[in-house]
Amino acid sequence: MERIENGQHVLSQAFLDDEIALVEQLQGRAQRLQIFRIASFFSWLELQEESLIWANRLIAEARLADDRQMESLGQIALAYANGMEGGYQAALGALEIYEEEARLKNKPAAALYAGSRMAALYPVVGQMQQALEILETGFVLLDAVDDEQLKSFLRLDLLNISGYVMTNLDDVEGAARYYLKALDLADQIEVLIDGETILFNLATTAASLGDTQRAVEIYQRFLSLLEGRERSDSHFYVYYGLAEAYHFMEDYEQSVSWADKAFAALDANAPFSADLAMTQAQNLIALDRLEAAKPYIQQVRDYIAQNPELEGSEFASFLFLLQSQLEEAQGQYEAALTSHIVYTNQRMKALKNMYLGDLSGLRMRLDERVEEEQAKRLAAESSQFQNEQRLKLQRLWLSVAVFAALIASILFVYQKRMNKALKQSRARAEAANVAKSNFLAQVSHELKTPLNAIIGFSEMAANEMLGPLGNDRYREHAKSIHQAGHNLLSVINDILDLSYIGSWEKDLDEQRCKAENLIAEALQKVQSQAKAKEIALVMADMSSPHQLSSIELLIDRHLVCKALLNLLSNAVKFSPPRTEVRITTALLDDGAFRLCIEDEGIGMSERDVERALQPFGQIQNVFTRNHEGAGLGLPLSVAYLDRHDGSLGLQSQLAEGTKACVTLPPDRVFIVNANADKNKTEQADIMMGA
């Protein structure tokens, strides 16, 4: 508290003006980072209009500079600012979309910032467990942020929000621990933090824990700290806190006085204004100023009507409590009892929904409910209104709450056990998969040693390197053995690659190569197979303003060439003689490169396509199929392309043929200047084959 009271961490108007002036003195990335800091300052202060202005400016500046990271941070800040004055569920929905998209696209800074904004809103809707979980994820993501300045500021934001969440859990020690870390980090990176909000949150927590005298002391010292400050919003929060504290102390006159000052200080954001209106109405009812209380009750009613997501919430149920207290003060005891029963039912229902939605907060909220019921029973003993019928009704609802809590606890324990069992099952499945891969690799390696010897000896015999065999049939048999050995070796190598698909740790040997050279290499390797069946390999012109010769790809050439070779070999293998296999290329609108191989072969049904993409998938069984192969070509091609963030698409119809399209993402495609002196290709197709 002393560090804040000394003025070290107070977001004064002068400080904010200096930070804003600094924007115009900076350029480039440093300027955009400064704009992001200012937007964050105003979000800490819960000033919606200023937050919207600076979030929109950050988005505009980032788009001009093509700074995708800062643009994402600006969109997240904008979504959070839109949820400051209600519409919490809509804001959370937008932030959840940004957070998931950032995680999928490996953008740790955006995912972290979206998570911290969600954690700031979750307590408002009673989802404390979600807030704790996403904060934990945020601290893990910090290590993946490259920009050190941005990382430090995001860490500061996380610590600040963590302290706020701890105060909502009434964990004073936890809140103080996070706030102290935030203050230390702010001093280290020479940035101010919102010390006023820290003091306000700690004081509010002290009041909710019953230490109202300590809360008043903090607020009074806080008030002296704000003397001479230009920002009226700071005064509002202190006045608001003092009004709440004196209300807890049942000093209603003092509470009314501070509440009046809070309303006069600022047109504050709606949630705090509605809370204050409820407190003021209770104060005035307790002081028997019933007519003065009615406008505040109407203010609470209007706020609930303007925020549909509050329907059925615990906050909405307090409206019936206010009505009950007003009717009791007017002597309408029967109506007061009816309103109080509605309040009890509504609040019990809201609490039940909250327990089911957030099991981690069940014990805390149940304790609060028990304390409230105990307080009501004590009040009933000294009040004519608290009759025996109401006491019985309250006990009944308390029993229902305890029973619901017991059921929820049982379900929670059962869920934990199920999760543990699922994790164990998954671990066993992963271990079995690793064992299978190791077994395949070991067996394949064991087979390759004798197989290489067979290939070598059969080649020596076929070529009669040690002398004539004496019979032509022996030579033919040797050639057949040699060919069969090579086929088996190819299958074994495919099996070895297959065994690595699930846990491939090998880095790609990436290099830039010309697309036309890559395609030519694959065509050359399959040319003899095509000639044997009199199949023409047709290479069409590229369907884009660029020539194929101007396209370079950043790839592991060996893997991508193997994928193309598998597709070309399949196209030739399953095509009837004297037909053609057509190869087309295109540069897509988003910059991706696509190569399609289309044949006139036997084709496949939809079900057959799914089977062909599975390892060892065969359209015909081993006894009836007409073509050789182990069924590994397509699965391996998919795996090779996945390693490049690419994809393989298959379109096929029975008896009409198959079209396989390979797509590589834009970040692997480069356009270079083609040789101006090179003659343009005049023919539409490049014919290879028969």
XYZ file of C-alpha atoms in Angstrom:
690
model
C 0.000 0.000 0.000
C 2.863 2.365 0.824
C 4.289 2.009 -2.711
C 0.935 3.006 -4.196
C 0.345 5.795 -1.680
C 3.729 7.318 -2.580
C 2.304 7.866 -6.072
C 4.524 5.295 -7.745
C 1.636 3.412 -9.299
C -1.285 5.735 -9.870
C -2.586 6.217 -13.411
C -3.043 9.966 -13.079
C -4.435 12.085 -15.890
C -1.010 13.676 -16.304
C 0.598 10.272 -16.745
C -2.024 9.241 -19.317
C -1.541 12.531 -21.196
C 2.228 11.911 -21.318
C 1.710 8.357 -22.591
C -0.666 9.612 -25.308
C 1.767 12.363 -26.345
C 4.530 9.754 -26.649
C 2.575 7.989 -29.434
C 3.263 10.806 -31.891
C 6.983 10.743 -31.058
C 7.381 7.065 -31.939
C 7.262 5.234 -35.241
C 6.772 1.727 -36.559
C 6.447 -1.211 -34.209
C 7.349 0.916 -31.154
C 4.424 3.247 -31.882
C 1.969 0.358 -32.239
C 3.195 -1.198 -28.981
C 2.640 2.150 -27.243
C -0.917 2.333 -28.622
C -1.528 -1.194 -27.301
C -0.277 -0.124 -23.860
C -2.632 2.879 -23.792
C -5.593 0.714 -24.819
C -4.683 -1.643 -21.967
C -4.413 1.238 -19.464
C -7.940 2.381 -20.289
C -9.263 -1.188 -20.086
C -7.728 -1.486 -16.590
C -9.541 1.734 -15.675
C -12.770 0.349 -17.261
C -13.196 3.473 -19.402
C -15.109 2.060 -22.348
C -15.137 5.048 -24.709
C -11.371 5.601 -24.506
C -10.728 1.839 -24.784
C -12.793 1.668 -27.995
C -10.963 4.665 -29.498
C -7.465 3.284 -28.898
C -8.371 -0.296 -29.848
C -9.713 0.947 -33.189
C -6.616 3.048 -33.754
C -4.355 0.067 -33.052
C -6.280 -1.999 -35.628
C -5.988 0.776 -38.249
C -2.248 1.361 -37.687
C -1.501 -2.376 -37.699
C -3.362 -2.889 -40.990
C -1.425 -0.072 -42.638
C 1.843 -1.701 -41.544
C 0.596 -5.259 -42.277
C 1.353 -6.121 -38.629
C -0.904 -9.149 -38.133
C 0.062 -9.643 -34.481
C -0.843 -6.103 -33.419
C -4.021 -6.224 -35.517
C -5.101 -9.345 -33.614
C -4.345 -7.688 -30.257
C -6.385 -4.655 -31.328
C -9.381 -6.807 -32.300
C -9.219 -8.563 -28.928
C -9.043 -5.227 -27.078
C -12.051 -4.030 -29.103
C -14.106 -7.141 -28.249
C -13.307 -6.695 -24.529
C -14.180 -2.991 -24.612
C -17.563 -3.792 -26.157
C -18.323 -6.000 -23.139
C -17.434 -3.478 -20.438
C -20.970 -2.172 -19.965
C -23.022 -5.349 -20.295
C -23.278 -7.885 -23.092
C -20.776 -10.077 -21.270
C -21.805 -13.321 -22.978
C -21.467 -11.760 -26.437
C -18.022 -10.405 -25.535
C -16.955 -13.775 -24.119
C -18.200 -15.526 -27.257
C -16.113 -13.231 -29.486
C -13.024 -13.590 -27.261
C -13.340 -17.392 -27.223
C -13.347 -17.385 -31.046
C -10.221 -15.171 -31.135
C -8.476 -17.356 -28.524
C -9.210 -20.624 -30.351
C -8.197 -19.170 -33.740
C -4.931 -17.836 -32.284
C -4.086 -21.234 -30.752
C -4.812 -23.056 -34.026
C -2.633 -20.594 -35.981
C 0.148 -20.744 -33.349
C -0.130 -17.075 -32.328
C 0.792 -17.233 -28.611
C 0.580 -13.475 -27.921
C -2.957 -13.194 -29.295
C -4.080 -16.427 -27.586
C -2.618 -15.226 -24.265
C -4.187 -11.748 -24.462
C -7.600 -13.113 -25.470
C -7.383 -15.520 -22.516
C -6.545 -12.749 -20.033
C -9.508 -10.671 -21.283
C -11.785 -13.717 -20.873
C -10.426 -14.229 -17.335
C -11.385 -10.620 -16.532
C -15.000 -11.252 -17.639
C -15.543 -14.790 -16.294
C -16.000 -13.652 -12.639
C -18.802 -11.295 -13.730
C -20.828 -14.297 -14.977
C -19.769 -16.563 -12.091
C -17.371 -18.834 -14.017
C -14.413 -18.800 -11.639
C -12.954 -22.191 -12.600
C -12.726 -21.152 -16.251
C -10.925 -17.969 -15.193
C -8.323 -19.904 -13.179
C -7.736 -22.455 -15.953
C -7.236 -19.913 -18.722
C -4.877 -17.826 -16.562
C -2.752 -20.933 -15.959
C -2.665 -21.520 -19.724
C -1.660 -17.889 -20.266
C 1.439 -18.169 -18.067
C 2.499 -21.246 -20.086
C 2.045 -19.380 -23.386
C 4.315 -16.534 -22.248
C 7.440 -18.555 -23.086
C 6.383 -18.727 -26.740
C 6.135 -14.911 -27.185
C 9.224 -13.648 -29.061
C 8.916 -9.883 -28.544
C 10.465 -9.251 -25.102
C 8.746 -5.873 -24.565
C 5.369 -7.328 -25.474
C 6.037 -10.429 -23.350
C 6.809 -8.297 -20.261
C 3.654 -6.219 -20.703
C 1.504 -9.316 -21.235
C 3.005 -10.869 -18.072
C 2.106 -7.688 -16.178
C -1.459 -7.897 -17.496
C -1.718 -11.570 -16.461
C -0.489 -10.838 -12.924
C -2.916 -7.943 -12.600
C -5.908 -10.036 -13.764
C -4.812 -12.946 -11.520
C -4.927 -10.632 -8.497
C -8.414 -9.500 -9.511
C -9.646 -13.105 -9.836
C -8.203 -13.963 -6.398
C -10.149 -11.077 -4.849
C -13.337 -12.486 -6.366
C -12.507 -15.757 -4.600
C -11.973 -13.797 -1.335
C -8.370 -15.057 -1.302
C -6.602 -12.011 0.140
C -3.209 -13.725 0.431
C -3.346 -14.976 -3.156
C -4.409 -11.560 -4.429
C -1.634 -9.795 -2.499
C 0.939 -12.263 -3.862
C -0.022 -11.586 -7.484
C -0.343 -7.829 -6.984
C 3.133 -7.631 -5.390
C 4.603 -9.512 -8.349
C 2.806 -7.106 -10.692
C 4.210 -4.073 -8.850
C 7.737 -5.529 -8.923
C 7.515 -6.227 -12.653
C 6.058 -2.766 -13.330
C 9.048 -1.192 -11.540
C 11.435 -3.427 -13.488
C 10.080 -2.499 -16.945
C 9.380 1.106 -15.901
C 5.634 0.988 -16.497
C 2.872 2.139 -14.149
C 0.074 -0.193 -13.105
C -3.437 0.703 -11.906
C -2.663 0.896 -8.188
C -6.021 2.495 -7.478
C -7.884 -0.599 -8.664
C -5.539 -2.803 -6.613
C -6.415 -0.899 -3.428
C -10.106 -0.906 -4.326
C -10.157 -4.695 -4.915
C -8.269 -5.434 -1.665
C -10.549 -3.177 0.343
C -13.684 -4.683 -1.216
C -12.421 -8.178 -0.405
C -11.723 -7.162 3.197
C -15.282 -5.837 3.484
C -16.808 -9.013 2.034
C -14.807 -11.053 4.585
C -16.311 -8.992 7.415
C -13.287 -6.779 8.134
C -15.202 -3.615 7.306
C -13.129 -1.428 9.623
C -9.996 -2.378 7.703
C -11.813 -1.700 4.428
C -12.848 1.783 5.582
C -9.267 2.506 6.650
C -7.964 1.553 3.191
C -10.626 3.629 1.462
C -9.905 6.682 3.641
C -6.162 6.465 2.925
C -7.017 5.928 -0.723
C -9.194 9.052 -0.682
C -6.368 11.173 0.685
C -4.132 9.808 -2.067
C -6.604 11.084 -4.707
C -6.709 14.672 -3.454
C -5.885 16.956 -6.346
C -6.300 14.246 -8.948
C -8.109 15.222 -12.132
C -9.696 11.850 -12.884
C -13.186 11.797 -11.352
C -13.611 8.088 -12.046
C -11.042 7.328 -9.331
C -13.130 9.199 -6.773
C -16.247 7.319 -7.834
C -14.749 3.936 -6.936
C -13.594 5.146 -3.508
C -17.001 6.678 -2.749
C -18.648 3.492 -3.973
C -16.417 1.351 -1.740
C -17.082 3.501 1.320
C -20.828 3.358 0.693
C -20.678 -0.442 0.560
C -18.446 -0.698 3.639
C -20.671 1.538 5.815
C -23.697 -0.396 4.563
C -22.102 -3.627 5.826
C -21.494 -1.836 9.149
C -25.217 -0.830 9.205
C -24.237 2.848 9.381
C -26.886 3.723 6.806
C -26.596 7.509 7.101
C -22.894 7.381 6.271
C -23.564 4.896 3.477
C -26.221 7.193 1.939
C -23.832 10.142 2.101
C -20.990 8.333 0.325
C -23.368 6.836 -2.240
C -24.660 10.334 -3.101
C -21.069 11.472 -3.642
C -20.394 8.444 -5.859
C -23.419 9.169 -8.064
C -22.369 12.804 -8.341
C -18.732 12.024 -9.136
C -19.178 10.246 -12.443
C -21.647 8.610 -14.769
C -19.926 5.344 -13.989
C -20.188 2.110 -15.916
C -23.506 0.348 -15.549
C -22.593 -2.695 -13.381
C -21.133 -0.601 -10.556
C -23.905 1.962 -10.904
C -26.567 -0.768 -10.582
C -24.826 -2.308 -7.532
C -24.644 1.104 -5.916
C -28.309 1.782 -6.666
C -29.259 -1.478 -4.902
C -27.185 -0.551 -1.836
C -28.661 2.961 -1.767
C -32.212 1.585 -1.970
C -31.550 -0.720 1.008
C -30.051 2.185 2.962
C -33.072 4.402 2.357
C -35.530 1.610 3.216
C -33.665 0.976 6.479
C -33.914 4.749 7.209
C -37.649 4.681 6.352
C -37.173 7.020 3.364
C -39.388 4.895 1.161
C -40.222 7.393 -1.592
C -36.531 8.207 -2.002
C -35.736 4.505 -2.347
C -38.184 3.857 -5.215
C -36.153 5.579 -8.023
C -33.112 3.459 -7.121
C -35.201 0.277 -7.202
C -36.421 1.335 -10.652
C -32.803 1.924 -11.735
C -31.943 -1.665 -10.789
C -35.039 -2.935 -12.613
C -34.094 -0.965 -15.772
C -30.527 -2.282 -15.707
C -31.726 -5.910 -15.535
C -34.158 -5.279 -18.409
C -31.360 -3.786 -20.531
C -29.141 -6.848 -19.974
C -31.154 -9.974 -20.882
C -28.282 -12.272 -19.873
C -28.955 -11.300 -16.238
C -32.435 -12.869 -16.337
C -32.503 -15.681 -13.798
C -29.165 -14.586 -12.270
C -28.446 -14.128 -8.572
C -28.201 -10.364 -9.109
C -31.699 -10.278 -10.655
C -33.162 -12.089 -7.624
C -32.127 -9.190 -5.340
C -34.744 -7.044 -7.058
C -37.423 -9.136 -5.299
C -35.536 -8.731 -2.005
C -35.680 -4.959 -2.426
C -39.387 -5.187 -3.214
C -39.940 -7.363 -0.144
C -38.072 -4.934 2.122
C -40.034 -1.990 0.699
C -43.387 -3.739 1.196
C -42.448 -4.747 4.750
C -41.559 -1.140 5.570
C -44.946 -0.064 4.159
C -46.738 -2.571 6.406
C -47.779 -4.848 3.541
C -46.632 -8.009 5.286
C -48.497 -10.537 3.142
C -47.158 -8.992 -0.076
C -43.711 -8.780 1.529
C -43.811 -12.486 2.355
C -44.831 -13.329 -1.217
C -41.995 -11.207 -2.659
C -39.520 -12.753 -0.254
C -40.587 -16.280 -1.275
C -40.093 -15.313 -4.930
C -36.678 -13.898 -4.019
C -35.734 -17.098 -2.192
C -36.901 -19.295 -5.087
C -35.176 -17.164 -7.703
C -31.929 -16.997 -5.805
C -31.904 -20.699 -5.030
C -32.460 -21.461 -8.707
C -29.684 -19.084 -9.753
C -27.296 -20.586 -7.200
C -28.154 -24.120 -8.314
C -27.390 -23.221 -11.942
C -24.162 -21.601 -10.849
C -23.101 -24.717 -8.907
C -23.808 -26.992 -11.853
C -21.865 -24.687 -14.185
C -18.857 -24.225 -11.928
C -18.171 -27.181 -9.627
C -14.905 -25.719 -8.369
C -16.798 -22.800 -6.785
C -19.438 -24.993 -5.168
C -17.976 -25.109 -1.660
C -17.316 -21.373 -1.541
C -20.801 -20.402 -2.721
C -22.502 -22.953 -0.492
C -20.701 -21.489 2.533
C -21.907 -18.036 1.506
C -25.446 -19.356 1.190
C -25.309 -20.968 4.651
C -23.998 -17.735 6.164
C -26.794 -15.767 4.513
C -29.420 -18.186 5.783
C -27.979 -18.039 9.289
C -28.090 -14.238 9.172
C -31.693 -14.338 8.028
C -32.668 -16.671 10.879
C -31.041 -14.337 13.418
C -32.889 -11.377 11.895
C -36.155 -13.333 12.019
C -35.855 -13.697 15.811
C -35.885 -9.908 16.280
C -38.375 -9.042 13.544
C -42.141 -9.445 13.575
C -42.012 -10.183 9.832
C -39.778 -13.265 10.294
C -42.488 -15.716 11.335
C -42.376 -19.477 11.727
C -43.755 -20.189 8.269
C -40.884 -18.311 6.602
C -38.297 -20.080 8.768
C -39.628 -23.489 7.737
C -39.551 -22.486 4.082
C -35.978 -21.291 4.327
C -34.876 -24.503 6.043
C -36.510 -26.489 3.279
C -34.666 -24.579 0.583
C -31.425 -24.851 2.510
C -31.868 -28.621 2.603
C -32.429 -28.609 -1.144
C -29.243 -26.580 -1.628
C -27.210 -28.961 0.559
C -28.642 -31.956 -1.276
C -27.842 -30.326 -4.642
C -24.334 -29.600 -3.410
C -23.912 -33.230 -2.319
C -25.095 -34.523 -5.704
C -22.813 -32.069 -7.507
C -19.854 -33.159 -5.355
C -20.534 -36.823 -6.137
C -20.747 -36.031 -9.841
C -17.500 -34.063 -9.611
C -15.653 -36.967 -7.969
C -17.108 -39.394 -10.529
C -16.028 -37.118 -13.357
C -12.478 -36.937 -11.989
C -12.296 -40.722 -11.821
C -13.610 -41.039 -15.373
C -11.052 -38.507 -16.603
C -8.289 -40.453 -14.878
C -9.471 -43.694 -16.475
C -9.622 -42.033 -19.893
C -6.088 -40.676 -19.492
C -4.825 -44.134 -18.542
C -6.579 -45.680 -21.552
C -5.094 -43.066 -23.819
C -1.608 -43.658 -22.393
C -1.965 -47.408 -22.975
C -3.154 -46.807 -26.534
C -0.238 -44.475 -27.243
C 2.203 -46.991 -25.759
C 0.702 -49.738 -27.912
C 1.049 -47.532 -30.990
C 4.697 -46.828 -30.201
C 5.328 -50.537 -29.623
C 3.677 -51.344 -32.955
C 5.815 -48.752 -34.758
C 8.987 -50.039 -33.098
C 8.059 -53.612 -33.988
C 7.463 -52.714 -37.638
C 10.718 -50.784 -37.830
C 12.710 -53.602 -36.195
C 11.195 -56.342 -38.351
C 11.669 -54.262 -41.507
C 15.321 -53.635 -40.667
C 15.828 -57.346 -39.992
C 14.305 -58.216 -43.372
C 16.415 -55.721 -45.326
C 19.740 -57.405 -44.520
C 19.009 -60.802 -46.145
C 16.929 -59.103 -48.839
C 19.864 -56.962 -49.954
C 21.926 -60.135 -50.235
C 19.226 -61.782 -52.360
C 19.069 -58.724 -54.633
C 22.852 -58.664 -54.987
C 23.294 -62.389 -55.679
C 20.365 -62.459 -58.126
C 21.885 -59.518 -60.013
C 25.243 -61.313 -60.190
C 23.523 -64.449 -61.500
C 21.410 -62.561 -64.039
C 24.461 -60.730 -65.376
C 26.587 -63.961 -65.232
C 29.358 -62.058 -63.460
C 31.063 -65.298 -62.275
C 30.487 -67.214 -65.490
C 27.666 -68.541 -67.673
C 24.730 -70.271 -66.000
C 24.385 -72.747 -68.798
C 20.635 -72.435 -69.150
C 18.592 -69.378 -70.261
C 15.768 -70.253 -67.899
C 18.136 -69.860 -64.920
C 18.954 -66.334 -66.100
C 15.276 -65.463 -66.467
C 14.574 -66.821 -62.987
C 17.436 -64.734 -61.593
C 16.002 -61.594 -63.198
C 12.584 -62.380 -61.746
C 14.117 -62.859 -58.285
C 15.998 -59.575 -58.659
C 12.842 -57.671 -59.670
C 10.745 -59.267 -56.906
C 13.452 -58.392 -54.382
C 13.372 -54.733 -55.419
C 9.561 -54.682 -55.145
C 9.737 -56.197 -51.659
C 12.449 -53.716 -50.635
C 10.209 -50.843 -51.778
C 7.344 -52.192 -49.653
C 9.631 -52.543 -46.619
C 10.863 -48.965 -47.035
C 7.225 -47.809 -47.190
C 6.482 -49.754 -43.998
C 9.449 -48.060 -42.305
C 8.105 -44.624 -43.335
C 4.649 -45.637 -42.153
C 5.967 -46.577 -38.721
C 7.277 -43.005 -38.301
C 4.056 -41.242 -39.317
C 2.546 -41.139 -35.804
C 5.643 -39.716 -34.107
C 7.867 -38.195 -36.795
C 10.677 -36.305 -35.117
C 12.945 -36.019 -38.126
C 13.406 -32.420 -39.327
C 12.595 -31.598 -42.931
C 15.559 -31.092 -45.262
C 14.012 -27.938 -46.711
C 15.369 -26.171 -49.768
C 13.954 -24.036 -52.551
C 13.570 -25.814 -55.861
C 11.836 -25.074 -59.122
C 8.391 -26.592 -59.431
C 8.960 -27.628 -63.050
C 12.165 -29.511 -62.126
C 10.368 -31.348 -59.321
C 7.543 -32.413 -61.649
C 9.994 -33.412 -64.394
C 11.903 -35.613 -61.941
C 8.730 -37.436 -60.899
C 7.601 -37.848 -64.516
C 10.990 -39.250 -65.504
C 10.788 -41.936 -62.827
C 7.358 -43.133 -63.977
C 7.993 -42.808 -67.728
C 9.064 -46.411 -68.291
C 5.956 -47.667 -66.464
C 3.773 -45.473 -68.715
C 5.501 -46.589 -71.893
C 4.918 -50.222 -71.038
C 1.147 -49.580 -71.125
C 1.305 -47.006 -73.971
C -0.058 -44.303 -71.623
C 0.599 -40.643 -72.488
C 1.700 -38.289 -69.686
C 0.256 -34.868 -70.610
C 1.609 -31.717 -68.901
C -0.797 -28.767 -69.412
C 0.166 -25.095 -69.283
C -0.163 -23.421 -65.890
C -3.600 -21.790 -65.383
C -2.381 -18.464 -63.980
C -0.622 -15.283 -65.171
C 2.703 -16.792 -64.057
C 4.769 -19.380 -65.901
C 5.534 -22.668 -64.157
C 9.230 -21.836 -64.602
C 8.789 -18.814 -62.303
C 7.464 -20.899 -59.378
C 9.834 -22.083 -56.636
C 8.817 -24.235 -53.656
C 10.368 -24.402 -50.163
C 10.115 -28.147 -49.478
C 11.882 -31.366 -48.571
C 12.386 -32.342 -52.201
C 12.829 -36.045 -51.491
C 9.509 -36.368 -49.610
C 7.403 -34.281 -51.991
C 8.893 -36.060 -55.009
C 7.978 -39.414 -53.398
C 4.413 -38.172 -52.883
C 4.117 -37.107 -56.544
C 5.704 -40.373 -57.689
C 3.172 -42.390 -55.653
C 0.281 -40.461 -57.221
C 1.669 -40.725 -60.775
C 2.427 -44.425 -60.332
C -1.127 -45.068 -59.100
C -2.573 -43.101 -62.018
C -0.590 -45.186 -64.540
C -1.177 -48.462 -62.684
C -4.982 -48.123 -62.603
C -5.370 -46.654 -66.115
C -6.213 -48.902 -69.103
C -3.649 -49.073 -71.929
C -3.523 -46.348 -74.603
C -5.130 -43.669 -72.423
C -3.610 -40.509 -70.944
C -2.694 -39.134 -67.513
C -3.065 -35.340 -67.354
C -0.984 -33.111 -65.058
C -2.197 -29.527 -64.394
C -0.792 -26.787 -62.163
C -2.273 -23.556 -60.792
C -1.456 -20.688 -58.429
C -4.528 -20.118 -56.204
C -5.898 -16.711 -55.160
C -4.389 -16.994 -51.670
C -0.931 -17.772 -53.110
C -1.054 -21.535 -52.589
C 0.325 -23.876 -55.289
C -1.833 -26.733 -56.589
C -0.851 -29.695 -58.790
C -3.527 -32.096 -60.054
C -3.054 -35.550 -61.616
C -6.088 -36.845 -63.501
C -6.436 -40.319 -65.049
C -9.070 -42.257 -66.980
C -8.747 -45.366 -64.880
C -11.070 -47.645 -62.944
C -12.005 -44.963 -60.384
C -13.313 -45.458 -56.840
C -16.523 -45.014 -54.881
C -16.726 -42.636 -51.912
C -16.285 -45.539 -49.515
C -13.321 -46.832 -51.522
C -11.628 -43.403 -51.311
C -11.815 -43.498 -47.499
C -10.384 -47.047 -47.482
C -7.572 -46.136 -49.906
C -6.373 -43.361 -47.572
C -5.916 -45.847 -44.717
C -2.585 -47.712 -44.309
C -2.675 -51.070 -46.199
C -6.050 -50.035 -47.660
C -6.937 -52.070 -50.764
C -10.027 -51.659 -52.925
C -9.853 -55.393 -53.745
C -8.735 -58.116 -51.357
C -5.416 -59.895 -51.668
C -6.933 -62.896 -53.474
C -8.999 -61.001 -56.090
C -7.137 -57.753 -56.817
C -5.634 -57.200 -60.263
C -2.873 -54.778 -59.281
C 0.248 -55.050 -57.142
C 0.963 -52.905 -54.121
C 0.769 -52.909 -50.324
C -1.731 -50.044 -50.083
C 0.754 -47.582 -48.545
C 1.233 -45.042 -51.359
C -1.686 -42.736 -50.582
C -1.327 -42.754 -46.745
C 2.390 -41.987 -47.084
C 1.687 -39.195 -49.594
C -0.786 -37.650 -47.131
C 1.819 -37.880 -44.353
C 4.562 -36.303 -46.505
C 2.285 -33.388 -47.436
C 1.070 -32.939 -43.841
C 4.685 -32.406 -42.833
C 4.663 -29.411 -45.205
C 1.269 -28.123 -43.939
C -0.108 -29.180 -47.315
C -3.005 -31.402 -48.292
C -4.077 -34.122 -50.693
C -7.588 -34.145 -52.161
C -9.136 -37.044 -54.091
C -12.104 -36.873 -56.482
C -13.117 -40.147 -58.083
C -16.013 -41.940 -59.767
C -16.223 -45.610 -60.655
C -15.267 -46.378 -64.275
C -14.592 -42.678 -64.983
C -11.219 -42.057 -63.364
C -9.575 -40.291 -60.425
C -8.278 -36.755 -59.861
C -5.662 -36.241 -57.116
C -4.792 -32.652 -56.155
C -1.713 -31.694 -54.111
C -1.852 -28.261 -52.422
C 1.111 -26.508 -50.771
C 0.471 -23.437 -48.536
C 1.388 -19.865 -49.613
C 4.342 -19.598 -47.228
C 6.108 -22.352 -49.222
C 5.504 -20.772 -52.644
C 7.793 -18.159 -54.208
C 7.486 -16.351 -57.549
C 10.796 -15.473 -59.220
C 11.457 -13.527 -62.409
C 11.489 -15.850 -65.377
C 14.243 -15.524 -67.994
C 13.059 -12.817 -70.347
C 14.931 -14.382 -73.254
C 13.375 -17.790 -72.792
C 10.965 -18.650 -75.599
C 7.390 -19.079 -74.480
C 5.930 -22.535 -74.840
C 3.765 -22.682 -77.971
C 2.125 -26.045 -77.445
C -0.694 -26.379 -74.899
C 0.445 -29.805 -73.715
C 3.748 -31.510 -73.099
C 3.427 -35.062 -74.272
C 5.420 -37.770 -72.531
C 4.998 -41.489 -73.010
C 3.890 -43.449 -76.011
